[in-house]
Coordinates of C-alpha atoms and ligand atoms in Angstrom, one line a residue:
X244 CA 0.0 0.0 0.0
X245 CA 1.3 3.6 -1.1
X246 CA 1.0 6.2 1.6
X247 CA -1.8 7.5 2.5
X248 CA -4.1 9.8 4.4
X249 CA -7.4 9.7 5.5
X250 CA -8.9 12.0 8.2
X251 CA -5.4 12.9 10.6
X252 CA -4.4 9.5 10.2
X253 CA -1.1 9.2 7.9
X254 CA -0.2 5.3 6.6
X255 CA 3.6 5.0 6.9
X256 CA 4.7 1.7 5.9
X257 CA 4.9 -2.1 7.1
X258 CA 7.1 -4.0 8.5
X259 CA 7.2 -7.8 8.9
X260 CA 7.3 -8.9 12.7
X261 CA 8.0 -12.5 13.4
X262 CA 5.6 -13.0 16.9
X263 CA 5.7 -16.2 19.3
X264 CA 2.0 -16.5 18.3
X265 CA 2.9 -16.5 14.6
X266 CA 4.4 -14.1 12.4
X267 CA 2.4 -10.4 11.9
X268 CA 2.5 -7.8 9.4
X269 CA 2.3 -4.4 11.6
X270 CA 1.1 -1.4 9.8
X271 CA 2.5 1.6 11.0
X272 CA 0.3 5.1 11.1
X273 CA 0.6 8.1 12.6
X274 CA -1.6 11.0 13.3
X275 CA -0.6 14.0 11.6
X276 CA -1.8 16.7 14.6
X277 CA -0.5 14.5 17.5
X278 CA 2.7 13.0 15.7
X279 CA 1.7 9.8 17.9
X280 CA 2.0 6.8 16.1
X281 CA -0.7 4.0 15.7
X282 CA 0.3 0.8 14.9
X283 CA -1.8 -1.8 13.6
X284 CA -1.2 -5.6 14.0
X285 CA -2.5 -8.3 11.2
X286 CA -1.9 -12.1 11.2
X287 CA -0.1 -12.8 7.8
X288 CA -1.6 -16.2 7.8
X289 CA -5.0 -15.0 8.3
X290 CA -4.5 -11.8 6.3
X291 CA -7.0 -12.4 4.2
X292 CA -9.8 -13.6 6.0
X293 CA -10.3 -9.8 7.0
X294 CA -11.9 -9.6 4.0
X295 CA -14.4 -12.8 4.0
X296 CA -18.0 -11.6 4.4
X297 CA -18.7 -13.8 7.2
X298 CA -15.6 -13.7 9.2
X299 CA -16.0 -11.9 12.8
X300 CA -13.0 -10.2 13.2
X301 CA -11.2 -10.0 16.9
X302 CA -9.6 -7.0 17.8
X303 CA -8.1 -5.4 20.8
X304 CA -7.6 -1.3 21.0
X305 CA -4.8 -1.4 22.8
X306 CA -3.1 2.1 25.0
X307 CA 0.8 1.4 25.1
X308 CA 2.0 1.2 28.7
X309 CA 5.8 1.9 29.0
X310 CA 6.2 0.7 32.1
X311 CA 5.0 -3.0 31.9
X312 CA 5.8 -2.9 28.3
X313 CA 9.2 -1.2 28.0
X314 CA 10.6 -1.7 32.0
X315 CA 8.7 -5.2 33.1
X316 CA 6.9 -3.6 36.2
X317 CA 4.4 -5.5 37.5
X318 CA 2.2 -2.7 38.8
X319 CA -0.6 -3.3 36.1
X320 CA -1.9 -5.8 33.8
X321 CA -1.3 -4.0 30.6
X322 CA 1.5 -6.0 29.2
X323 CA -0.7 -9.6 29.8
X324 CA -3.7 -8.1 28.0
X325 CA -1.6 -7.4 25.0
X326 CA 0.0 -10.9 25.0
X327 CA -3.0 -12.2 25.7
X328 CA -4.5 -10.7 22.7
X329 CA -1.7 -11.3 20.7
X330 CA -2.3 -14.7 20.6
X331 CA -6.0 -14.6 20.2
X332 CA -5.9 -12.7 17.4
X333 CA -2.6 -14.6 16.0
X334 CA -5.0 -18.1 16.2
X335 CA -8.3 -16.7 15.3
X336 CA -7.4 -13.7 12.8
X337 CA -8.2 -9.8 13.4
X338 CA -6.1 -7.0 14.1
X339 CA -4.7 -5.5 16.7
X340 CA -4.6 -1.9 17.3
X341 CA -1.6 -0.3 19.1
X342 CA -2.1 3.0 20.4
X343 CA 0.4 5.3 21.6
X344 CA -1.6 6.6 24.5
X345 CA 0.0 6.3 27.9
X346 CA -2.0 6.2 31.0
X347 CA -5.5 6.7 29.9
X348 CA -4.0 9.5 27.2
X349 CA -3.2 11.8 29.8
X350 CA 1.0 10.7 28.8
X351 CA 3.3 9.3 31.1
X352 CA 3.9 12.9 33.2
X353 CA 0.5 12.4 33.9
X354 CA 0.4 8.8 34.7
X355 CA 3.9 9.4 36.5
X356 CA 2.1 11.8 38.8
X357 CA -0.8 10.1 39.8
X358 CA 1.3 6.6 40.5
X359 CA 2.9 8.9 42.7
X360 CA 0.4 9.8 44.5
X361 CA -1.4 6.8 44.9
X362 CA 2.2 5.5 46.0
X363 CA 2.1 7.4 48.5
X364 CA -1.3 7.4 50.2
X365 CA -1.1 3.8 49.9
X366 CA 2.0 3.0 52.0
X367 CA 0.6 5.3 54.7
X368 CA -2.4 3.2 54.5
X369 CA -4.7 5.6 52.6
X370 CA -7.1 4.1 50.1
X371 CA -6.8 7.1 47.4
X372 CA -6.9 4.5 43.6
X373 CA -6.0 6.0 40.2
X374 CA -8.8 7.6 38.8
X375 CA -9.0 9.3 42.6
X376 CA -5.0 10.6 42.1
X377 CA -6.4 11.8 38.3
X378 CA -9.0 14.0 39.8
X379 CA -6.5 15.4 42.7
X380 CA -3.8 16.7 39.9
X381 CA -6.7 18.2 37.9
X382 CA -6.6 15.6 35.2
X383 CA -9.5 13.9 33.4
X384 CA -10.6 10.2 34.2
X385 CA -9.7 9.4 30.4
X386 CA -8.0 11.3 27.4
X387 CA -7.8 8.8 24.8
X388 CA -9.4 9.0 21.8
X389 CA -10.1 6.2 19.0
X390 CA -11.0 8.0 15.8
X391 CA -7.6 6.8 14.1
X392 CA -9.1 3.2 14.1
X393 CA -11.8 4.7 12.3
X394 CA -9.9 6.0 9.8
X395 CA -7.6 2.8 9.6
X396 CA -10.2 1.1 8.8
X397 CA -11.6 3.1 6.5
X398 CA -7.8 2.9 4.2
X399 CA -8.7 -0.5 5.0
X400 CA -11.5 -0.9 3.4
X401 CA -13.2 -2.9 6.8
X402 CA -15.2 0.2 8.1
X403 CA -18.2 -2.1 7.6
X404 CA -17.1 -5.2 9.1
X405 CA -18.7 -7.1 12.1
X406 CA -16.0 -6.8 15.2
X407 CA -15.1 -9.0 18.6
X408 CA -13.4 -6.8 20.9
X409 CA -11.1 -8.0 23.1
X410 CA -11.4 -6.0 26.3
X411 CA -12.7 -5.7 30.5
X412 CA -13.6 -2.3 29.7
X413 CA -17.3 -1.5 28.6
X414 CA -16.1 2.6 27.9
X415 CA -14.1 1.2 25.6
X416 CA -17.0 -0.8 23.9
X417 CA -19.4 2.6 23.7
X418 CA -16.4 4.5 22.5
X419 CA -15.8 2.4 19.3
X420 CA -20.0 2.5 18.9
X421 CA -19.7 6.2 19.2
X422 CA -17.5 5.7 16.2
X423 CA -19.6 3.5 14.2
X424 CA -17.6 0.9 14.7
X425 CA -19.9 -2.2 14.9
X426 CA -18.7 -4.4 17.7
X427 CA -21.0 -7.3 18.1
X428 CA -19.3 -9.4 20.9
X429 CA -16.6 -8.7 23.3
X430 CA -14.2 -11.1 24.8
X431 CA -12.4 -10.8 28.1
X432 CA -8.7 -10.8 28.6
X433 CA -8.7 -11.4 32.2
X434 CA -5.8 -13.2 34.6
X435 CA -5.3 -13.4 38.2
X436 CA -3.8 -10.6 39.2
X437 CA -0.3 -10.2 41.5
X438 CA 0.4 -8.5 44.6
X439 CA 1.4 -5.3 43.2
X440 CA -1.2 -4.5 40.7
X441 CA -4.3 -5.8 42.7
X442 CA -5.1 -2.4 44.3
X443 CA -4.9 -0.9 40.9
X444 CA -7.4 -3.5 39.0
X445 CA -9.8 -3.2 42.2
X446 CA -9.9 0.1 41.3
X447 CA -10.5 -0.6 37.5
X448 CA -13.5 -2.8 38.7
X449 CA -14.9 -0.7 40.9
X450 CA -15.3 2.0 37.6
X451 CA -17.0 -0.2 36.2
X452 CA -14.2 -2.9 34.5
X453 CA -15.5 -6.3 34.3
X454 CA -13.1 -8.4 36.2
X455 CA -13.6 -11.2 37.9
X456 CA -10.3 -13.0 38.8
X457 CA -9.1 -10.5 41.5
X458 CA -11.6 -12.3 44.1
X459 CA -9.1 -14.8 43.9
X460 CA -7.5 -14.7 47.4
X461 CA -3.8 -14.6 47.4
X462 CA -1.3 -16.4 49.0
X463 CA -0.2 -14.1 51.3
X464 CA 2.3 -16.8 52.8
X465 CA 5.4 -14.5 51.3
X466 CA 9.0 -15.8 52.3
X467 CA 10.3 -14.0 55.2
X468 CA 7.0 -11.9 55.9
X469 CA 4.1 -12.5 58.3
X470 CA 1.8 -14.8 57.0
X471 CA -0.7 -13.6 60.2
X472 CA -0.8 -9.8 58.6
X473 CA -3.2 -9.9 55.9
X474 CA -3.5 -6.2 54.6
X475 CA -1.1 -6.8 52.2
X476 CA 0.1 -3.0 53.2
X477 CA 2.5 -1.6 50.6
X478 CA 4.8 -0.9 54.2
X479 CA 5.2 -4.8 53.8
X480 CA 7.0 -4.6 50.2
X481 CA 8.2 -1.5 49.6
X482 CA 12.0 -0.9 51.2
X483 CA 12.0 2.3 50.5
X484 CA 9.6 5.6 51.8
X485 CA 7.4 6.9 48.8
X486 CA 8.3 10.4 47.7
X487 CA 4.7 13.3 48.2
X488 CA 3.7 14.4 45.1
X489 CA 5.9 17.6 44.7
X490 CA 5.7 20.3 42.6
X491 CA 7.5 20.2 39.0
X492 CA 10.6 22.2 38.9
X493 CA 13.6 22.9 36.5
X494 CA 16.8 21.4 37.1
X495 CA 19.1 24.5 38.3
X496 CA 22.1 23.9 35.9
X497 CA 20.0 22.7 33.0
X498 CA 17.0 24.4 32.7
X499 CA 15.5 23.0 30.1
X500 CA 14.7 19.6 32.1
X501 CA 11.2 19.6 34.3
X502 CA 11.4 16.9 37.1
X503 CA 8.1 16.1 37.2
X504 CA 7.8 12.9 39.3
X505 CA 9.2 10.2 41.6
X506 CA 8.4 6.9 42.5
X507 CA 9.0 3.1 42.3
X508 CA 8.1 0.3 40.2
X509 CA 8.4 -2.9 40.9
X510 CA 10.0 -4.7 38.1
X511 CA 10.3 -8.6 37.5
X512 CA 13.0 -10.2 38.3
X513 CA 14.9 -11.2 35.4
X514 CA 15.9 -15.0 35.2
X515 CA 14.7 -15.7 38.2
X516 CA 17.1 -14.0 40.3
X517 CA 16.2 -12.5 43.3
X518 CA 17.4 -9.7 46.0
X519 CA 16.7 -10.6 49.5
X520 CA 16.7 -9.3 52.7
X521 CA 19.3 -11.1 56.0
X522 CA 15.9 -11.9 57.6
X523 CA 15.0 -14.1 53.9
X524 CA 18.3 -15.6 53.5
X525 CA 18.1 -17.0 57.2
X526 CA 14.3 -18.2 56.6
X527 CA 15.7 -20.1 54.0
X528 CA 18.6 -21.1 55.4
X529 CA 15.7 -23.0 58.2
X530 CA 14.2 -24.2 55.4
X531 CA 17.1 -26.0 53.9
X532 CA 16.4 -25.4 50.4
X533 CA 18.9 -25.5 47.5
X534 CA 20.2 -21.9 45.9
X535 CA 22.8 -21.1 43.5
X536 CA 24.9 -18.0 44.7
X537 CA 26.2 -15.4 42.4
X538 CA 26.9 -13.0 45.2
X539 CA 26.6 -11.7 48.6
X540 CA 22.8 -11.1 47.4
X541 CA 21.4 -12.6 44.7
X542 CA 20.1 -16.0 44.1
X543 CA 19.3 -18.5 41.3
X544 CA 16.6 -20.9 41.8
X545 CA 14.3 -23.8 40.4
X546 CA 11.2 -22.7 39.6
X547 CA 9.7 -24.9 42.0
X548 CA 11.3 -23.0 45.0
X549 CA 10.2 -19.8 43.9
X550 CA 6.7 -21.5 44.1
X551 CA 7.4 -23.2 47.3
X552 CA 8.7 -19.9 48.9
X553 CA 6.8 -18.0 47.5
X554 CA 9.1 -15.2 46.8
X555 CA 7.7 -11.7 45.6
X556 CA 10.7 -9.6 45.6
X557 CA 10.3 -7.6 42.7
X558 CA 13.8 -5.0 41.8
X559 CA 12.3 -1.6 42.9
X560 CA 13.7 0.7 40.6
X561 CA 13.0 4.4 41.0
X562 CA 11.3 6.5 38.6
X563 CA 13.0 9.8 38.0
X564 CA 10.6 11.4 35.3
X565 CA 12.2 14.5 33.4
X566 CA 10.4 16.6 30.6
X567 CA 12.7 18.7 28.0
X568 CA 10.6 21.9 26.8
X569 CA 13.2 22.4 24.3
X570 CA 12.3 19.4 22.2
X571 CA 8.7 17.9 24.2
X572 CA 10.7 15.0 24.5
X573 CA 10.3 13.3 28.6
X574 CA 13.1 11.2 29.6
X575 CA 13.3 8.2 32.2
X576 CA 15.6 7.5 34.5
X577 CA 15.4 4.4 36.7
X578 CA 17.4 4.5 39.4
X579 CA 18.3 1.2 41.8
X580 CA 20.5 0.4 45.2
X581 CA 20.1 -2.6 46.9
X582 CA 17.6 -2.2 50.1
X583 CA 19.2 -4.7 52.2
X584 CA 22.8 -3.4 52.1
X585 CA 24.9 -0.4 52.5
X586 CA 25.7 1.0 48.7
X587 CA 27.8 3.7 50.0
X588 CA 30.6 2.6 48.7
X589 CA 29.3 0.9 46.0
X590 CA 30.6 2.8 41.8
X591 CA 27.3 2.7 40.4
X592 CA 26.8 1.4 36.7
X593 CA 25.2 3.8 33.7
X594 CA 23.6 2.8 31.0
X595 CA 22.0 4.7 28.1
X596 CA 19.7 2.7 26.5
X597 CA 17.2 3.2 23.6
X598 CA 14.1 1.4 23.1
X599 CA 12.2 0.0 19.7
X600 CA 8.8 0.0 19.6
X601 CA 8.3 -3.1 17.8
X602 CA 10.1 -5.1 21.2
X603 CA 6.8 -4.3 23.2
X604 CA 5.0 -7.1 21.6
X605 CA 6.2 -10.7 22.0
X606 CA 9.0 -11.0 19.0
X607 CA 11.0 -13.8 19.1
X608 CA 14.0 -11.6 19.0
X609 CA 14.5 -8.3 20.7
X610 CA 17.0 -6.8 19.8
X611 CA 16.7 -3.8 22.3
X612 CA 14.6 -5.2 24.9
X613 CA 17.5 -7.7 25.6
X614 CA 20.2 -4.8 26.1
X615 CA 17.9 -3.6 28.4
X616 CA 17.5 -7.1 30.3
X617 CA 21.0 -7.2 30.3
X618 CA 21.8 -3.8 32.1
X619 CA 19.0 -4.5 34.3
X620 CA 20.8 -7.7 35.2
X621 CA 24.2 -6.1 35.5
X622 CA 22.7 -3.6 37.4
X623 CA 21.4 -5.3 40.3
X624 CA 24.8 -7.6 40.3
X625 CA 26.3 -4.1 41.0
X626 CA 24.0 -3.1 43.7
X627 CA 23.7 0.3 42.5
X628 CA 23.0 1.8 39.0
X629 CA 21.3 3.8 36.8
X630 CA 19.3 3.3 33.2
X631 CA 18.2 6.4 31.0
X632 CA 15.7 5.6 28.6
X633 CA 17.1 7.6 25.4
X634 CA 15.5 7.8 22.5
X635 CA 12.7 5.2 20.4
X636 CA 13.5 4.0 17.2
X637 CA 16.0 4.8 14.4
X638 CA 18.6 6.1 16.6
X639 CA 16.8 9.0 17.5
X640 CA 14.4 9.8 14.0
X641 CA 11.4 7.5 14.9
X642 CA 9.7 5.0 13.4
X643 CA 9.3 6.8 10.1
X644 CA 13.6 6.3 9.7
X645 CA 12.8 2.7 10.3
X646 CA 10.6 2.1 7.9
X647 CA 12.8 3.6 4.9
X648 CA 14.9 1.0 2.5
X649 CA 18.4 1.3 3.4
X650 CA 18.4 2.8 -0.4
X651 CA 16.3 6.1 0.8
X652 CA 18.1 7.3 4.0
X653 CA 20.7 9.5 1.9
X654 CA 20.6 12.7 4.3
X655 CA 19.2 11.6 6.7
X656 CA 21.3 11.6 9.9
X657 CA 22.1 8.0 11.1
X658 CA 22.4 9.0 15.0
X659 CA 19.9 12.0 15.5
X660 CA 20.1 11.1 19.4
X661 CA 20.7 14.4 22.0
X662 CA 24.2 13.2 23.9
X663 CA 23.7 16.6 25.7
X664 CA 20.1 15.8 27.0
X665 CA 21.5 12.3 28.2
X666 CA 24.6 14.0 29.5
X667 CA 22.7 16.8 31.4
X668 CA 21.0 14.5 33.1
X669 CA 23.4 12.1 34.4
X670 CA 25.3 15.0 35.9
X671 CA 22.6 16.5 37.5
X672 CA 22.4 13.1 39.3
X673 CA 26.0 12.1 39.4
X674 CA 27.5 15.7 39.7
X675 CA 31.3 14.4 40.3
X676 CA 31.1 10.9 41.4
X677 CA 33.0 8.4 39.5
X678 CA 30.8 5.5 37.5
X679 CA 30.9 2.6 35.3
X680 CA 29.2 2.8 32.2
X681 CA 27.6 -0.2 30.1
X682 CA 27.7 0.2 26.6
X683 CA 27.3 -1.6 23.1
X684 CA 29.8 -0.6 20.1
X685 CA 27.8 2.0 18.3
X686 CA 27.5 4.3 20.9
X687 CA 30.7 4.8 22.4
X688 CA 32.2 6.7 20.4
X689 CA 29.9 9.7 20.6
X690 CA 29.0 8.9 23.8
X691 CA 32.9 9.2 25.3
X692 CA 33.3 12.9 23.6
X693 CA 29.9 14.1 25.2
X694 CA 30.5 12.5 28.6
X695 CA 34.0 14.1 28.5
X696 CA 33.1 17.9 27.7
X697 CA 30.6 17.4 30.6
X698 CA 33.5 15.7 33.2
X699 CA 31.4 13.2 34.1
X700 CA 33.3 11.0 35.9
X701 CA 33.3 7.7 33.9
X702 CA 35.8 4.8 34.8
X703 CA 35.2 1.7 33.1
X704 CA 33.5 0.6 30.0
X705 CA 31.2 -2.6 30.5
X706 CA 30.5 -4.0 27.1
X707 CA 26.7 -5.3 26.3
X708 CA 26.7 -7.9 24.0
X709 CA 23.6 -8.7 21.6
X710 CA 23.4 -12.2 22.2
X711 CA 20.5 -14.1 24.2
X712 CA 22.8 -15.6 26.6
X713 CA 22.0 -13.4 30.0
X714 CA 22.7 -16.1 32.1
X715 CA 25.5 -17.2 33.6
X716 CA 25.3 -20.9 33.0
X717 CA 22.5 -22.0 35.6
X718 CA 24.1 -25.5 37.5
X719 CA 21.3 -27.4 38.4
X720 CA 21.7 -28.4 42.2
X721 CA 21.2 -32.0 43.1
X722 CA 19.4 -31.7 46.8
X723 CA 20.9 -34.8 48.4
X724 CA 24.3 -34.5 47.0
X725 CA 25.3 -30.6 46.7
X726 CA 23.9 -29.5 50.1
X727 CA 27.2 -29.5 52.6
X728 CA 28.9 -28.2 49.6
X729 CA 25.8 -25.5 49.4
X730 CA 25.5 -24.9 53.2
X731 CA 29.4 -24.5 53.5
X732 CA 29.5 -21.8 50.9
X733 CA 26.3 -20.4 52.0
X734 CA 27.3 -19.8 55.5
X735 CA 30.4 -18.1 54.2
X736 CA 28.9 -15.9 52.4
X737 CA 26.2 -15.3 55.1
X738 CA 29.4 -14.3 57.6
X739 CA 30.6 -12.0 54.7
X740 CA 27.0 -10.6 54.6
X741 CA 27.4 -9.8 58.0
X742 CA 29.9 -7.7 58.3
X743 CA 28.6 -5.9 55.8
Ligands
LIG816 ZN1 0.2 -0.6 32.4

């Protein structure tokens, strides 16, 4: 299909996307007023049955969510439903509808904000939920707005076609009708939820979402924690004290930067390694169960012990949320130190990391999402570190660079990315102190000049490869036959732990 415009809605280009649930063409769009870019998702195999009189087609409108998407916090359910539809739609044909519209539309500063503030109330025991936090910082319940599936469909040629939406949300379903869009069935994408996004799906349900799974009681039997106390209290979870909603201000050396929020997420732990407390390691140690040590802190185990133990720990990164007026660009920066240990001394690690789109949904490869495992992973090895979300997509131009043959990007620069911004921001954190730095080839090189003119204090380079192979080879213990070797090594390293 040649480009093409209908309504605000601007068709781009396609690019080929091989999926765990099959491979997809995704059509990428963008509005022309907003600049935000819609991407539309279509099972090659059952391409065209989209155009079969009878066929009902499924399809999910989907809001992006950068946090379970992008960072692998578990403080929602966004990234399941998406999966979840995925695979629906990659088995039964349809198309899925990615929408560039963070937190309900209102962007992440917005959604930033209210987390934030529901952080907050909740570890003090409040019962403020989402929409509550929305209303407090003078924002709307919801923003989005779903004409650009209209007019997608219309380039399509599907506006008449008979729909099964794939949703919990009903606003969603009188949204689309609003549209005339004709949904004639919905279908739920529901699963149980976890300890850390429960609150937040109550509060979904009580507005009116229909979910049924979070009546499910939890096992509140977490390793190391009171099984008697039952109000699953953020205090339980969270090592660290929230941060109050504050209000925005400019960075004083580097004006252009608005610090517009604070708080933690609670990513996944990646390979099933796991940061625990002295009190955990010694309920463990009772419990004589078999772990692999990489560290003082961290722990490898089967996937039955996790379920056995029951271990929740998530990484609790901190969300530093920074918005550039000079080029309405926002910038993340996660920040981590271990809860359990002093970091003073600890050189923190950087990384710079850029993100692609596309490694959102469930690719077989991903490219950029595994660089970002990877730091994550080195990260929490380290103790202490930080990851600055850079730039999405073609180094810096967006999705529309990507989607150019290599024979069409004459003039166009190959790295648009701002070192400065990146720069500026690190030293408004790091100011003199010295740091390790995690890097893959490309950047360096610009990356070493910037980091120089700004003296920021960088030591060692920490290369990132781009292979799959995160782990450190994972020995499988034998219960019986590795546990004096196992409890020796593990009581050393408790002593060392000690003295910490
Ligand atoms: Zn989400």
């Amino acid at each position: 299909m040649e480009s093409k415009i209908y309504g605000t809605t601007l068709y781009l280009g396609v690019k080929k996307l091989k999926t765990k649930y099959g491979d997809f063409n995704a059509l990428v769009y963008q509005d022309v007023i907003t600049t935000k870019y819609i991407i539309a998702l279509i099972n090659e195999n059952t391409f065209n049955n989209l155009y079969d009189n009878e066929a009902i087609l499924y399809t999910r409108i989907h809001s992006s969510c950068i946090t379970s998407e992008m960072f692998n916090s578990q403080d929602c359910d966004c990234v399941e439903q998406l999966n979840g539809a995925i695979k629906i739609i990659g088995e039964l044909g349809g198309i899925l509808f990615y929408l560039i519209q963070e937190g309900r539309g209102c962007g992440y500063i917005g959604k930033a904000r209210g987390c934030q503030m529901v952080q907050y109330d909740e570890y003090y025991g409040g019962n403020m939920n989402t929409f509550d936090a929305y209303k407090n910082l003078g924002m709307k319940k919801d923003y989005r707005k779903y004409h650009n599936i209209k007019e997608i469909l219309v380039m399509l040629k599907l506006e008449n076609k008979s729909f099964n939406l794939l949703t919990n949300n009903p606003d969603k379903i009188n949204g689309l009708k609003n549209l005339d869009i004709n949904i004639i069935n919905t279908t739920k994408i529901e699963f149980v939820p976890n300890l850390f996004n429960r609150s937040y799906l109550i509060s979904k349900q009580n507005s009116g979402h229909m979910l049924d799974k979070i009546k499910k009681e939890l096992n509140v039997n977490f390793l190391g924690l009171d099984p008697t106390n039952k109000e699953n209290n953020l205090q339980n979870f969270l090592p660290f004290k929230p941060i109050k909603v504050f209000e925005p201000y400019k960075l004083d050396n580097y004006k252009r930067f608005i610090l517009f929020a604070k708080y933690y997420i609670p990513i996944r732990p990646i390979n099933n390694r796991f940061v625990l407390s002295k009190e955990q390691i010694e309920f463990i140690e009772r419990k004589k169960v078999c772990f692999e040590m990489f560290n003082t802190f961290i722990y490898v185990n089967k996937l039955k012990d996790i379920e056995n133990l029951n271990i929740i720990n998530p990484y609790w990164f901190r969300v530093n949320l920074y918005y550039d007026i000079t080029t309405n660009l926002d910038y993340v920066l996660l920040y981590y130190e271990n809860p359990f240990i002093d970091t003073s001394s600890i050189t923190p690690l950087v990384r710079i990391q850029s993100e692609s789109i596309f490694d959102r949904f469930p690719l077989d490869e991903k490219r950029y999402k595994n660089r970002y495992n990877h730091s994550i992973q080195k990260i929490i090895e380290n103790g202490k570190g930080y990851l600055l979300l850079f730039y999405r997509d073609g180094r810096g131009s967006g999705l529309g660079y990507y989607l150019l043959d290599n024979k069409d990007i004459s003039g166009v620069k190959e790295d648009m990315r701002d070192y400065d911004a990146a720069c500026q921001i690190l030293k408004s954190n790091l100011n003199d102190d010295k740091f390790d730095i995690l890097y893959t080839n490309y950047s360096k090189f610009n990356l070493k000049l910037k980091l120089k003119s700004y003296k920021l204090n960088f030591r060692n380079w920490i290369s990132i490869k781009d292979d799959n192979n995160l782990l450190i080879s994972e020995r499988i213990f034998n219960l019986e036959n590795d546990y004096n070797y196992y409890i020796n090594s593990f009581s050393k390293k408790l002593k060392l732990y000690s003295n910490n």
